[in-house]
Amino acid sequence: MELIVALLVLFGVARLAGEGMERIHQSPMLGEVLAGIVLGPMLLGLIDPNPVTDLGASLNVVATLGVFVLVLLAGIELGREGLRQAIHERSIIVAVVEFILPFSLGYAFAQTLGFNLTQSLFLATAMAVTALPVSVRILMDLNLLHSRLGRAIVSVALANDLVAFGMLGLVVAFSQVGGAPGASTAAFIAVKILLFVGLIILVGIILKRTGHSTEDGPSPMQRLLGHIKAPEGAFAICVILALLLGAAAESVGIHFAVGAFYAGVLITPQLMGREEFNQIRRSISAVSYGLLTPIFFAYIGLRFSFTLDAWPLIVAVTGLAFAGKLLGGILGGFAAGFRGAPLVALGVGLNARGMMELLLAQVGLATGIIDADLYSALIIMTIVTTFSTPPLLKRLLKRFKVEDILPPAAHAALKKPGGANGGP
């Protein structure tokens, strides 16, 4: 099948399935993934996503672009203030507890099965990861991205992915040397991650100064935009920054989505100007939801495959992964001040694994760290946790109070005389 025909079929079926899910009040992401499963090798076999084929390689590129624009849009939507507020709201406590608990459970379980150190660390890392793109899509679908819960889930997912892919680099290094490498190799990996974090901080400082207005008038960035004749100049600058930080992330062994997200965070109305900022946001949203994101989630479904020879392992891995994330989110959220339905929703929302887990599984299988049985278990666990998150969150959302959903300023405005809750 030619690429354009495959994209027509994949996108068309994904959109129809997503529309069907929306009509029954579920996340369209579920329908898009199901569309991929139906069209892929698991059922009809109409589209072959095998990356060794020309079609599979091309679809992988399109899906990668889908991840790129989705996390970039999430960064723009959340912004610097959202991350600052998440830090003030003690999300770092959630991140620590929510990573350590499932990681420890995964490691202990692997040791019980007789896995070696490299395999045990890999399974522990796989248990602890949260899919940033999937979490973002779910939160956007439920209009929760700007809530305290949304900020916490995104910031914790970012921290998880940063640590998880750093661990993945360490585990791959272990497998390449046939055991635990020396202290110098481990230190080299840690230094690369710290350099990436330092780059984000440095770029942020430069952009912040570039966006400040001077005594002579507009800021340097706004003067630069004024000299660019193409109407898409601001959009191009945003994409270049995202590609730069995404490439920097990949160069140190971190998934490019982390870099692209931070690029979106650094793009602010103060930097670009309010009108240009809104144009960037509308453009990226149209490209993301209108084309690439449905293809990305359908691609996840296309790549879905498993064997039926290891059901006990599959059930154990899935149950332990779900319980570890749920309990870790609840314990960390309680320490951070979450209560009631948002507390449980935090644990549930951090359970979605999605493409990040699939990526880890593919790397583990390709490098020989895991076998086909554990690979199948990770795939099933990914599907179950990702599919169960939106409906569970939607059910918990019914128990939320207004202040659990609206940003503090909006909630305060509702309480004022003349607001939505009090007219003259």
Steps between C-alpha positions, in 0.01 A plus 500: 500500500634846408559756776228746396241222469606360839473845660156549344375171643673541837396861554145448375431195716673659802289814473180298465591283798597807703168663414321185609678508836410866550134420436506252788687757715841333494840630393541490119851368560349161583323483166813606313710226663226243435492606135869420473454160662219413257694615193834353611650150499305395811165491313446606138864546402421781255794718611842360587685726749822295489775765498722291271253563217474833317140546613576417863799735508293782350214446744749508787619843384143631485424359846817662636381835368170434678681463831701812425208735440293354784758557773595838350136606524483373857802709597348810342168439675656440840767772479761612750245610754338159496831328576583752772160448654544123482830535690336724760223241530762242603471281192865403549389296803257308279771445238744347749253267673316410179823393327675324786207279606422334163873487421565310825207264441619428146854433614387270782268311264780455244733367768230254607487371141877451501584785261855635490588856602455648154161335444384595849591865452329502162174356634511739796541794264216377278273479803575860600459682168201723417421598141516878474323524158219266607454678833486835323239379251280354774520820708419716198205279409362538854584875524724431801836620369484835683369356826728421791454132419599559138810697591604233749453212252694676224786611725525155660490333157781728387711413803422130452599505135818692574610247761365197311686574179811580696461157663443347156833639383663354809334160449600487133856581607479213750387260226776612263775429752334182623435626850527807716744751344759686695433814695639711216236379251215559745638843583526585129129423450405711803712791373326492161160529666618789717638673191159471333328653803760775499431567131127540571575751777748690282262524203223610734715782640601616151144498370371680807749781446424504128131546577547799733403835352776761489494876552510539122174311450425137410706207626782352287281198417210715386735710286632179343146387422435839344791449258377154389284548192334155506177504706599166655824637647395461865377147435832413334699632797288289735556184293875565471527537878303178553716310251816637661404393853358170372829425325692599814288259704561214259874569497515418873271195479173669607186474290466803272147565634650637822701760310208594275277548804743739665525694175124554519530613861759762398274644228300765687279800412764725655763360264306489173228758559141410585372495140790294366477262797132433437571441132771247587268319740217483244732377226655223708161395635362472146796293378490280810132420547411545136753253358802363684372401845232257374761337276741471792252319723383279214866411442521377860216262415674387181810399697300300754595129505539230762540129558264288709760278667558702814162599644612467866786741432272734306241512780767547769679781315174681416358474853824601668554793263150634553510457878848651530411818311163537672641455849805715427283781366266483799780498759692777325185701437395475864839634608461783247158599634258327261183366655179327393427421136800699364731286716376176345491666156868588536593134544274397213621778268863400542428143390487567125814358335431534127779563251768548766450147628486361147827675424666349807367156407631530143844607623509217754410238240735639235797508739427150633435618855152339507350202320176469301295398806592804706459717191145368458428564867617861469287554188185366668574703812537812284167445327311423823637794699462745212146390416380493859624849590251721305178326613619480861597867499169590342313315774707668773447840336131484598608520865719808453411838648525820297826599667652164399461585130521877453826691549504694830445839332199377304353336807541821699332694221197271518458583869499876443168685477391504139690176422351178379387409848373837604331757284391846608 
